[in-house]
């Protein structure tokens, strides 16, 4: 990692702070474990055998590198910059989530942990966690809001097929935030043998850092692929943001390439003046789930429910590194509404023969706005972080189609 | 002598009781707090409700949600505290809760409000010593005790950091887990308290999973105080706005068991 004081790539500091954000806001019971995790992660990072095993699994089990694909018909339709996609939807399990799960389960086994827990919203992280648990033969418990269990039936079934126990959480609004609370409660009661695989680049230090590092394979590959295909760097990176793990994974390896602009796209739901899940646009700094970051909250610091058509973006917070990147000005953040995401979804189906998940459909929506304002010799890379098979039922419902 | 140190200097163990502010309604809380005092509680912990009480078991989670559903605001909590202080000038009152509501208007604002309301101490579940700068310096400057938690996972290497800057009492969480669930074995509690006492002069109160006088008495023999929360919260859940009577009765039984615990052997 760079020691250049002007680098954007040397966060967090030794206490896990990204500027004013991040940190370790957890109950005392978890603190010793978090410190142990950090020590073990430092050791793993310095261990070539750990890296070799991670790389080997990514290549032969996940199917990396994922392609970098130039989208000719979408580019023509938008009439501006060239649009390229990083095809992480082609990974095993259909999304970028698996990259992180591979890394964390290797860490868990290195620490001698024998039981895995996870939280999930849409179910993609739950499926990816259940997958790696089956692969390595570890018991897996996935906490999922009861509301999400009801609306994500296929993923619940997938997790069960993979041998995971899916625990519906009825507390609160019974969505991702409540699932995370319940996973933390399980963890605090089972610290001796349990590893918590957090699905996004948030939570207490060192999670935001290690999730980012495991997901940075996306940006490292994209950078090499773009250089070898075109001999140059892209002009703009675009990625959707819930917690922000696919976005930080794409952005981080490019942060010190000053010519590369970056755009993170939050979920504006019904609109920023209505129900949404855009923590940077509509929230303010606060403390939840072990880190300080932008949160949707009321004047008393009570956490508000997020809303998005995409269950994967439906979280009232955002990873702390994004909070810092926003304030430093290095990354620009915008948002896309449910309606715009649905339009992006259909556009990609129609022009490129790719059915995207609703999460990257938000990135596509942003691309449709920004590409026409750019020159034809400029290049955009958008992160296609998940495929849309899981979403066809909810998309049909929103389009008024009965299946 | 502060109200907190007086509460732990009565020549007998102290009963510390917890209820969630605003549960079932902000208007019902004062009578419940009075019932705790009348029942013989030595220290009152008033919970600040939070939407995401991730260290709490089902009983206190539900209490938090009932309080918020009744419209309880941070201003209500400070109103309840101020009125309590006027009625009970000598009973220590501690706010317990999560970081978000405490720091959302700034830690200075929170410390000032605590001082104005006559709060003696603050327990913040999710600010460990590593993040002390978030709240600790502001409380200490306002002469409000920062009461830290020690747990079975707090090893000898961490203990000095936990004790540094904490005052009032040390809250020993006797089980690695959430509030209101199982109880730790007495032998392990005794050993843990002995270690904590050897490291510091600060009183040690033991909580998590203590529900009955029969459980509280033996713990009081080995600790400076016993904390009971979920069992009282269960009574509030069952009796709602009529909870004061049952809360007073249970508190009386608990305080008798705790206060007299060391006499039984004599």
XYZ file of C-alpha atoms in Angstrom:
669
model
C 0.000 0.000 0.000
C 1.172 3.503 -0.776
C 2.852 5.575 1.929
C 2.411 8.725 -0.142
C 0.647 11.235 2.143
C -1.314 12.495 -0.858
C -2.603 9.026 -1.697
C -6.281 8.203 -1.502
C -5.340 4.562 -1.059
C -3.748 4.598 2.406
C -6.935 4.606 4.486
C -7.886 3.634 7.110
C -5.472 4.751 9.837
C -4.234 2.290 12.452
C -7.418 2.783 14.486
C -9.638 1.955 11.560
C -10.708 5.518 10.825
C -11.289 6.794 7.290
C -10.929 10.485 8.101
C -13.760 11.124 10.568
C -15.543 7.873 9.666
C -15.268 4.155 10.372
C -13.868 3.070 13.730
C -14.873 0.327 16.145
C -18.173 1.125 17.823
C -19.002 -2.261 19.291
C -19.939 -3.712 22.667
C -17.024 -4.629 24.916
C -17.715 -8.354 24.466
C -16.819 -8.071 20.771
C -13.808 -5.775 21.146
C -11.191 -8.468 21.898
C -12.455 -10.492 18.942
C -12.312 -7.511 16.598
C -8.734 -6.885 17.690
C -7.869 -10.545 17.120
C -9.472 -10.418 13.676
C -7.361 -7.408 12.819
C -4.137 -9.128 13.951
C -5.046 -12.245 11.994
C -5.937 -10.239 8.899
C -2.585 -8.432 9.006
C -0.832 -11.804 9.225
C -2.921 -13.259 6.385
C -2.236 -10.228 4.196
C 1.489 -10.780 4.629
C 1.244 -14.513 3.963
C 1.817 -15.510 0.307
C 0.058 -18.840 0.961
C -3.143 -17.042 1.925
C -3.048 -14.908 -1.209
C -2.292 -17.966 -3.362
C -5.268 -19.881 -1.978
C -7.557 -16.854 -2.416
C -6.409 -16.359 -6.018
C -6.744 -20.045 -6.817
C -10.326 -20.193 -5.548
C -11.244 -17.004 -7.388
C -9.919 -18.441 -10.627
C -11.192 -22.018 -10.476
C -14.249 -21.783 -8.230
C -15.600 -18.273 -8.841
C -14.501 -18.043 -12.483
C -12.287 -14.977 -12.428
C -11.129 -12.876 -14.058
C -14.558 -11.657 -15.058
C -14.711 -10.178 -18.577
C -14.458 -6.483 -19.332
C -17.051 -6.031 -22.037
C -17.553 -3.165 -24.492
C -21.284 -2.583 -24.982
C -21.611 -1.405 -28.604
C -25.369 -1.069 -28.964
C -25.865 0.663 -25.619
C -23.010 3.020 -26.517
C -24.662 3.771 -29.858
C -28.052 4.273 -28.250
C -26.678 6.770 -25.729
C -24.611 8.548 -28.395
C -21.708 9.632 -26.206
C -18.860 7.971 -24.329
C -18.013 4.304 -24.886
C -19.739 2.164 -22.264
C -17.890 -0.866 -20.934
C -19.077 -3.290 -18.254
C -17.095 -5.200 -15.675
C -19.015 -8.458 -15.792
C -19.050 -9.562 -12.158
C -22.552 -10.891 -12.706
C -20.886 -13.855 -14.429
C -19.257 -14.988 -11.183
C -20.346 -18.206 -9.533
C -23.529 -17.343 -7.546
C -24.235 -14.434 -9.891
C -22.816 -11.419 -8.110
C -19.659 -9.843 -6.713
C -20.523 -10.965 -3.170
C -18.656 -14.272 -3.526
C -15.235 -12.527 -3.808
C -15.534 -11.288 -0.248
C -17.002 -14.526 1.102
C -14.046 -16.527 -0.204
C -11.641 -14.172 1.535
C -13.532 -14.136 4.822
C -14.051 -17.880 5.086
C -10.322 -18.423 4.535
C -9.729 -15.976 7.389
C -12.299 -17.762 9.554
C -10.572 -21.097 9.067
C -7.182 -19.525 9.702
C -8.565 -18.287 13.045
C -9.833 -21.769 13.903
C -13.495 -20.730 13.865
C -15.909 -23.587 13.235
C -19.232 -21.840 12.684
C -20.236 -19.093 10.244
C -22.999 -16.507 10.550
C -24.083 -13.832 8.094
C -26.808 -11.289 7.477
C -28.543 -10.868 4.170
C -31.041 -8.502 2.593
C -31.916 -9.611 -0.934
C -30.244 -12.928 -0.232
C -27.214 -12.577 -2.545
C -24.722 -12.330 0.301
C -26.576 -15.110 2.130
C -26.339 -17.352 -0.917
C -22.646 -16.534 -1.392
C -21.956 -17.253 2.302
C -23.951 -20.505 2.224
C -21.984 -21.445 -0.904
C -18.541 -21.035 0.646
C -19.734 -22.777 3.821
C -20.842 -25.768 1.752
C -17.548 -25.664 -0.136
C -15.537 -25.817 3.104
C -17.941 -27.872 5.183
C -18.728 -25.311 7.887
C -22.183 -24.903 9.460
C -23.840 -21.673 8.394
C -26.619 -19.584 9.923
C -28.010 -16.709 7.856
C -30.128 -13.980 9.461
C -32.676 -12.485 7.105
C -35.501 -10.062 7.816
C -38.879 -11.803 7.743
C -40.076 -9.261 5.160
C -37.153 -10.184 2.912
C -37.697 -13.918 3.510
C -41.210 -13.437 2.163
C -40.175 -11.462 -0.932
C -36.974 -13.381 -1.813
C -38.248 -16.952 -1.780
C -35.889 -18.347 -4.446
C -32.793 -17.183 -2.590
C -34.118 -18.582 0.693
C -34.516 -21.931 -1.035
C -31.013 -21.688 -2.532
C -29.500 -21.085 0.900
C -31.360 -24.062 2.315
C -30.245 -26.282 -0.579
C -26.698 -25.242 0.218
C -27.181 -26.442 3.768
C -27.590 -23.123 5.562
C -30.063 -22.456 8.318
C -32.076 -19.331 7.436
C -33.397 -17.515 10.506
C -36.201 -15.024 9.798
C -35.838 -11.876 11.915
C -39.107 -10.283 12.984
C -37.668 -7.381 15.004
C -38.048 -3.821 13.754
C -39.092 -3.576 10.103
C -37.760 -7.099 9.534
C -35.282 -6.101 6.793
C -31.495 -5.968 6.366
C -30.759 -3.600 9.263
C -32.634 -5.859 11.671
C -30.930 -8.947 10.240
C -27.582 -7.304 10.979
C -28.660 -6.533 14.572
C -29.593 -10.170 15.047
C -26.348 -11.443 13.545
C -24.452 -9.197 15.984
C -26.503 -10.647 18.866
C -25.638 -14.175 17.772
C -21.978 -13.238 17.444
C -21.758 -11.648 20.884
C -23.189 -14.843 22.416
C -20.918 -17.189 20.433
C -17.625 -15.330 20.143
C -15.584 -18.410 21.064
C -16.307 -20.418 17.896
C -18.181 -18.166 15.466
C -16.996 -15.986 12.575
C -19.303 -13.292 11.241
C -18.995 -12.867 7.458
C -20.206 -9.304 6.895
C -21.458 -8.762 3.350
C -20.561 -5.164 2.672
C -17.702 -2.736 3.248
C -19.174 -1.543 6.542
C -19.253 -2.623 10.184
C -16.476 -2.255 12.755
C -12.832 -2.047 11.699
C -11.263 -4.118 10.144
C -14.337 -5.202 8.143
C -14.568 -2.152 5.839
C -10.887 -2.557 5.016
C -10.848 -6.303 4.488
C -14.076 -6.389 2.464
C -12.647 -3.624 0.284
C -9.393 -5.517 -0.142
C -11.161 -8.740 -1.127
C -13.442 -6.863 -3.545
C -10.584 -4.833 -5.029
C -9.915 -7.746 -7.365
C -12.697 -6.134 -9.439
C -10.827 -2.873 -9.939
C -7.392 -4.478 -10.313
C -8.660 -6.701 -13.099
C -10.585 -3.877 -14.779
C -7.534 -1.617 -14.723
C -5.266 -4.267 -16.273
C -7.902 -5.314 -18.808
C -8.571 -1.750 -19.916
C -4.858 -1.001 -20.258
C -4.190 -4.135 -22.259
C -7.272 -3.701 -24.477
C -7.056 0.038 -25.167
C -3.665 1.118 -23.848
C -5.297 3.730 -21.618
C -7.239 4.241 -18.439
C -10.997 4.843 -18.388
C -12.337 8.365 -17.897
C -15.162 7.449 -15.552
C -16.104 4.567 -13.270
C -19.728 4.068 -12.263
C -21.098 1.718 -9.601
C -24.247 1.309 -7.539
C -24.028 1.735 -3.777
C -25.950 0.139 -0.937
C -23.264 -0.535 1.645
C -20.844 0.080 -1.194
C -18.703 -3.070 -1.533
C -18.877 -3.456 -5.317
C -18.210 0.263 -5.772
C -15.206 0.402 -3.439
C -13.909 -2.798 -5.070
C -13.976 -1.149 -8.493
C -12.861 2.320 -7.360
C -10.053 1.624 -4.918
C -7.337 0.458 -7.355
C -7.981 3.610 -9.457
C -8.101 6.156 -6.618
C -4.608 7.503 -7.315
C -5.170 7.699 -11.081
C -6.113 11.358 -11.048
C -7.491 11.317 -14.615
C -10.125 8.714 -13.661
C -13.357 10.173 -12.345
C -15.721 8.100 -10.246
C -19.433 8.155 -9.672
C -21.238 6.213 -6.948
C -24.978 5.781 -7.424
C -27.250 5.546 -4.387
C -30.828 4.307 -4.449
C -33.260 7.222 -4.534
C -36.271 4.919 -4.163
C -39.485 6.862 -4.742
C -37.426 10.093 -4.831
C -35.041 11.891 -2.478
C -37.937 13.895 -1.048
C -39.855 10.667 -0.361
C -38.813 7.175 0.802
C -35.300 6.278 -0.343
C -32.050 4.602 0.684
C -29.560 7.346 -0.241
C -27.560 7.825 2.975
C -25.063 10.309 1.536
C -27.677 12.440 -0.196
C -30.328 12.301 2.513
C -28.564 11.270 5.713
C -25.974 12.680 8.081
C -23.088 11.231 10.092
C -23.985 8.915 12.955
C -23.084 5.591 14.564
C -24.615 2.208 13.724
C -23.439 -1.376 13.342
C -19.943 -0.699 14.572
C -18.988 2.277 12.437
C -19.448 6.000 12.100
C -20.822 6.925 8.711
C -23.688 8.641 6.908
C -27.014 7.258 8.098
C -30.671 7.875 7.453
C -31.844 9.080 10.847
C -34.177 11.482 12.584
C -33.190 14.456 14.766
C -32.798 12.168 17.801
C -30.412 9.790 16.017
C -33.067 7.103 15.631
C -32.362 5.101 12.486
C -34.885 5.324 9.670
C -35.801 2.522 7.297
C -34.381 2.730 3.798
C -36.483 2.045 0.737
C -35.403 0.846 -2.674
C -36.883 -1.366 -5.366
C -33.616 -3.241 -4.967
C -33.503 -5.181 -1.711
C -29.697 -5.131 -1.970
C -29.569 -1.331 -1.712
C -32.246 -1.099 0.960
C -29.968 -0.181 3.888
C -29.964 3.103 5.841
C -26.154 3.359 5.957
C -23.107 3.285 3.703
C -19.546 2.018 4.098
C -17.330 4.545 5.930
C -14.755 4.793 3.148
C -17.451 6.183 0.861
C -18.330 8.785 3.498
C -14.686 9.818 3.491
C -14.342 9.736 -0.314
C -17.405 11.958 -0.592
C -16.012 14.521 1.847
C -12.564 14.427 0.254
C -14.220 15.102 -3.103
C -12.370 12.240 -4.808
C -15.571 10.413 -5.701
C -18.806 12.020 -6.790
C -22.091 10.557 -5.627
C -25.473 10.719 -7.260
C -28.669 8.692 -7.074
C -31.202 6.921 -9.264
C -34.867 6.341 -8.488
C -36.729 3.031 -8.636
C -38.255 4.142 -11.931
C -34.914 5.115 -13.458
C -33.398 1.802 -12.364
C -36.273 -0.101 -14.010
C -35.644 1.829 -17.233
C -31.915 1.030 -17.038
C -32.752 -2.616 -16.423
C -34.900 -2.836 -19.534
C -32.447 -0.847 -21.638
C -29.615 -3.267 -20.951
C -31.839 -6.282 -21.646
C -32.890 -4.790 -24.968
C -29.569 -3.409 -26.225
C -27.024 -5.929 -24.974
C -28.859 -9.152 -24.210
C -27.864 -8.947 -20.543
C -30.423 -9.111 -17.729
C -28.837 -7.114 -14.904
C -29.753 -7.215 -11.243
C -31.706 -4.215 -9.947
C -28.634 -3.040 -8.002
C -26.407 -2.359 -11.066
C -29.510 -1.120 -12.896
C -29.034 2.004 -10.748
C -25.514 2.353 -12.173
C -26.897 1.875 -15.690
C -29.454 4.617 -15.008
C -26.621 6.987 -14.105
C -24.662 5.947 -17.214
C -27.643 6.823 -19.420
C -27.511 10.368 -18.035
C -23.777 10.956 -18.079
C -22.616 9.105 -21.242
C -24.427 11.473 -23.670
C -22.624 14.446 -22.082
C -19.192 12.934 -22.774
C -17.095 12.719 -25.945
C -17.202 9.613 -28.106
C -13.544 8.861 -27.466
C -14.064 8.810 -23.726
C -14.543 5.586 -21.788
C -16.896 4.635 -18.963
C -16.592 1.398 -16.978
C -19.766 0.502 -15.098
C -19.786 -2.333 -12.613
C -22.304 -4.997 -13.535
C -22.161 -6.454 -10.056
C -25.050 -8.920 -10.257
C -27.360 -10.694 -12.647
C -31.084 -10.218 -12.725
C -32.469 -13.738 -12.449
C -33.378 -13.096 -8.817
C -35.254 -9.912 -9.751
C -37.490 -10.995 -12.616
C -40.472 -11.520 -10.314
C -40.297 -8.089 -8.733
C -39.574 -6.423 -12.086
C -42.611 -8.160 -13.608
C -44.712 -6.932 -10.710
C -43.517 -3.343 -11.130
C -44.155 -3.500 -14.881
C -47.643 -4.840 -14.239
C -46.941 -8.202 -15.839
C -48.434 -11.334 -14.325
C -46.132 -14.380 -14.532
C -18.919 12.136 47.939
C -20.895 11.701 44.733
C -24.332 10.151 44.779
C -22.918 7.081 43.026
C -20.104 6.512 45.482
C -22.542 7.049 48.372
C -24.782 4.339 46.909
C -21.878 1.878 47.038
C -20.764 2.975 50.528
C -23.751 1.924 52.589
C -21.954 -1.031 54.133
C -23.946 -3.487 52.049
C -24.217 -4.467 48.387
C -26.236 -2.195 46.111
C -29.211 -3.051 43.948
C -29.009 -1.421 40.507
C -32.213 -1.505 38.477
C -32.799 -0.822 34.803
C -35.959 0.197 32.967
C -36.372 1.695 29.519
C -37.450 5.350 29.514
C -40.807 5.930 27.852
C -41.924 2.312 28.192
C -44.851 1.902 27.885
C -45.290 5.706 27.609
C -43.255 8.739 28.718
C -46.051 9.637 31.152
C -45.911 6.209 32.808
C -42.157 6.192 33.436
C -42.005 8.524 36.498
C -44.260 6.247 38.563
C -42.167 3.222 37.573
C -38.961 5.012 38.595
C -40.574 5.984 41.914
C -41.538 2.345 42.431
C -37.895 1.317 41.975
C -36.809 3.828 44.624
C -39.628 2.816 47.012
C -38.709 -0.831 46.489
C -35.193 -0.131 47.713
C -33.111 0.217 44.545
C -29.833 2.031 45.227
C -29.021 3.095 41.668
C -31.510 3.719 38.848
C -30.518 3.091 35.252
C -32.806 4.810 32.786
C -32.602 3.328 29.297
C -32.596 5.725 26.349
C -34.652 3.955 23.693
C -32.984 3.228 20.353
C -34.293 1.732 17.125
C -31.431 -0.780 16.915
C -30.559 -2.117 20.381
C -28.138 -4.757 19.139
C -26.734 -5.796 22.535
C -30.179 -6.458 23.970
C -32.300 -9.584 24.137
C -35.967 -9.792 23.155
C -37.362 -8.232 26.365
C -35.400 -4.983 26.193
C -35.630 -4.840 22.381
C -39.396 -4.868 22.719
C -39.244 -2.230 25.460
C -37.214 0.040 23.172
C -39.728 -0.355 20.381
C -42.702 0.216 22.721
C -41.095 3.413 23.978
C -40.401 4.696 20.463
C -43.874 3.717 19.285
C -45.255 5.804 22.162
C -43.368 8.767 20.703
C -40.598 8.917 23.318
C -37.970 11.468 22.307
C -34.586 12.369 23.760
C -36.236 15.517 25.148
C -38.729 13.272 26.996
C -35.862 11.296 28.550
C -34.229 14.455 29.859
C -37.605 15.741 31.104
C -38.132 12.449 32.974
C -34.617 12.676 34.427
C -34.991 16.306 35.520
C -38.283 15.581 37.288
C -36.784 12.480 38.936
C -33.897 14.530 40.285
C -36.365 17.026 41.783
C -38.317 14.244 43.521
C -35.277 12.216 44.596
C -32.337 14.519 45.330
C -30.117 11.713 46.641
C -30.790 8.714 44.382
C -28.176 8.225 41.667
C -29.563 8.196 38.148
C -27.632 6.725 35.228
C -28.534 6.948 31.534
C -27.884 3.766 29.568
C -28.126 3.346 25.839
C -26.447 3.422 22.464
C -24.099 5.928 20.870
C -26.342 7.215 18.102
C -28.922 9.094 20.216
C -26.183 10.262 22.615
C -23.864 11.893 20.092
C -26.278 12.924 17.370
C -26.435 16.575 18.497
C -22.788 16.489 19.544
C -21.225 14.998 22.667
C -20.933 18.453 24.249
C -24.671 18.985 23.929
C -25.343 15.586 25.465
C -22.961 16.146 28.392
C -24.516 19.575 29.042
C -28.037 18.149 29.019
C -26.993 15.343 31.384
C -25.478 17.870 33.777
C -28.586 20.064 33.679
C -30.847 17.076 34.315
C -28.841 15.888 37.322
C -27.626 12.672 35.680
C -24.829 10.991 37.629
C -23.451 8.599 35.051
C -23.721 7.332 31.496
C -23.365 3.802 30.133
C -22.905 3.696 26.367
C -23.031 0.142 25.086
C -21.271 0.688 21.758
C -18.468 3.098 22.571
C -15.514 0.966 23.744
C -12.348 2.553 25.200
C -10.857 2.617 21.681
C -13.431 5.255 20.679
C -13.444 7.118 24.006
C -12.809 10.472 22.307
C -16.334 10.337 20.931
C -17.984 10.918 24.325
C -15.707 10.292 27.327
C -13.850 13.628 27.527
C -17.111 15.598 27.381
C -18.692 13.585 30.191
C -15.612 13.777 32.390
C -15.403 17.544 31.895
C -19.041 17.792 32.997
C -18.218 15.598 36.053
C -20.512 12.831 34.896
C -19.285 9.290 35.462
C -18.555 7.245 32.377
C -19.510 3.733 33.447
C -17.794 1.101 31.342
C -18.667 -2.509 30.784
C -16.278 -5.383 31.412
C -17.124 -8.823 30.049
C -15.854 -12.402 30.216
C -13.863 -11.600 27.064
C -12.126 -8.586 28.648
C -8.685 -10.068 29.279
C -5.972 -8.808 31.613
C -4.314 -6.940 28.744
C -7.463 -4.922 27.986
C -8.642 -4.297 31.526
C -6.438 -1.232 32.177
C -7.858 0.422 29.029
C -11.397 -0.323 30.205
C -10.723 1.121 33.655
C -8.917 4.215 32.341
C -11.288 7.154 32.448
C -14.188 5.181 33.892
C -15.760 6.014 37.236
C -18.892 5.515 39.333
C -18.874 1.755 39.088
C -17.773 -0.946 36.695
C -20.591 -2.925 35.124
C -19.497 -6.558 34.840
C -21.476 -8.274 32.089
C -21.401 -11.790 33.464
C -22.145 -13.626 30.215
C -20.851 -13.165 26.692
C -24.204 -12.503 25.115
C -27.207 -10.217 25.111
C -29.342 -8.953 27.981
C -31.911 -11.092 29.733
C -30.849 -14.532 28.557
C -28.915 -17.124 30.544
C -27.116 -16.590 33.822
C -23.437 -17.226 34.380
C -22.230 -19.699 36.992
C -21.591 -18.205 40.429
C -18.040 -19.515 40.583
C -17.079 -17.792 37.341
C -18.691 -14.546 38.518
C -16.809 -14.700 41.804
C -13.489 -15.278 40.047
C -14.112 -12.488 37.549
C -15.137 -9.986 40.217
C -12.055 -10.842 42.273
C -9.858 -10.076 39.260
C -11.614 -6.764 38.631
C -11.392 -5.781 42.307
C -7.692 -6.573 42.318
C -7.143 -4.216 39.391
C -9.128 -1.260 40.687
C -10.839 0.400 43.664
C -13.973 1.101 41.652
C -17.154 -0.761 42.793
C -18.172 -3.705 40.614
C -21.829 -4.376 39.813
C -22.770 -7.626 38.077
C -25.551 -7.919 35.550
C -26.973 -9.732 32.502
C -29.273 -12.664 33.171
C -30.043 -11.837 36.836
C -33.819 -12.119 37.211
C -34.833 -13.278 40.686
C -34.023 -12.587 44.362
C -32.708 -16.151 44.550
C -30.171 -15.367 41.825
C -29.382 -11.847 43.042
C -28.587 -12.776 46.669
C -25.632 -15.084 46.040
C -24.128 -12.658 43.491
C -24.421 -9.818 46.003
C -22.213 -11.806 48.365
C -19.315 -11.577 45.938
C -19.909 -8.223 44.204
C -20.545 -4.613 45.219
C -23.805 -4.511 43.352
C -26.275 -6.519 41.280
C -28.014 -5.193 38.156
C -31.528 -6.347 37.251
C -33.224 -5.205 34.043
C -35.098 -7.668 31.869
C -37.181 -9.122 34.748
C -38.470 -5.614 35.552
C -39.031 -4.871 31.878
C -41.108 -8.059 31.633
C -43.401 -6.666 34.327
C -43.779 -3.416 32.407
C -44.585 -5.419 29.286
C -47.252 -7.394 31.163
C -48.833 -4.602 33.216
C -48.286 -1.569 30.977
C -49.337 1.693 32.621
C -50.241 -0.267 35.793
C -46.707 -1.645 36.147
C -45.599 0.491 39.109
C -47.128 -1.825 41.741
C -45.636 -5.088 40.451
C -42.297 -3.327 39.804
C -42.252 -2.096 43.417
C -42.937 -5.607 44.709
C -40.206 -7.299 42.696
C -37.742 -4.520 43.523
C -38.533 -4.924 47.227
C -37.832 -8.657 47.054
C -34.651 -8.069 45.068
C -33.373 -5.329 47.365
C -34.032 -7.466 50.424
C -32.088 -10.350 48.893
C -29.210 -8.093 47.847
C -29.010 -5.924 50.964
C -29.284 -8.832 53.410
C -27.163 -11.309 51.419
C -24.096 -11.063 53.586
C -26.063 -11.208 56.858
C -27.502 -14.633 56.051
C -24.096 -16.171 56.662
C -23.339 -14.221 59.810
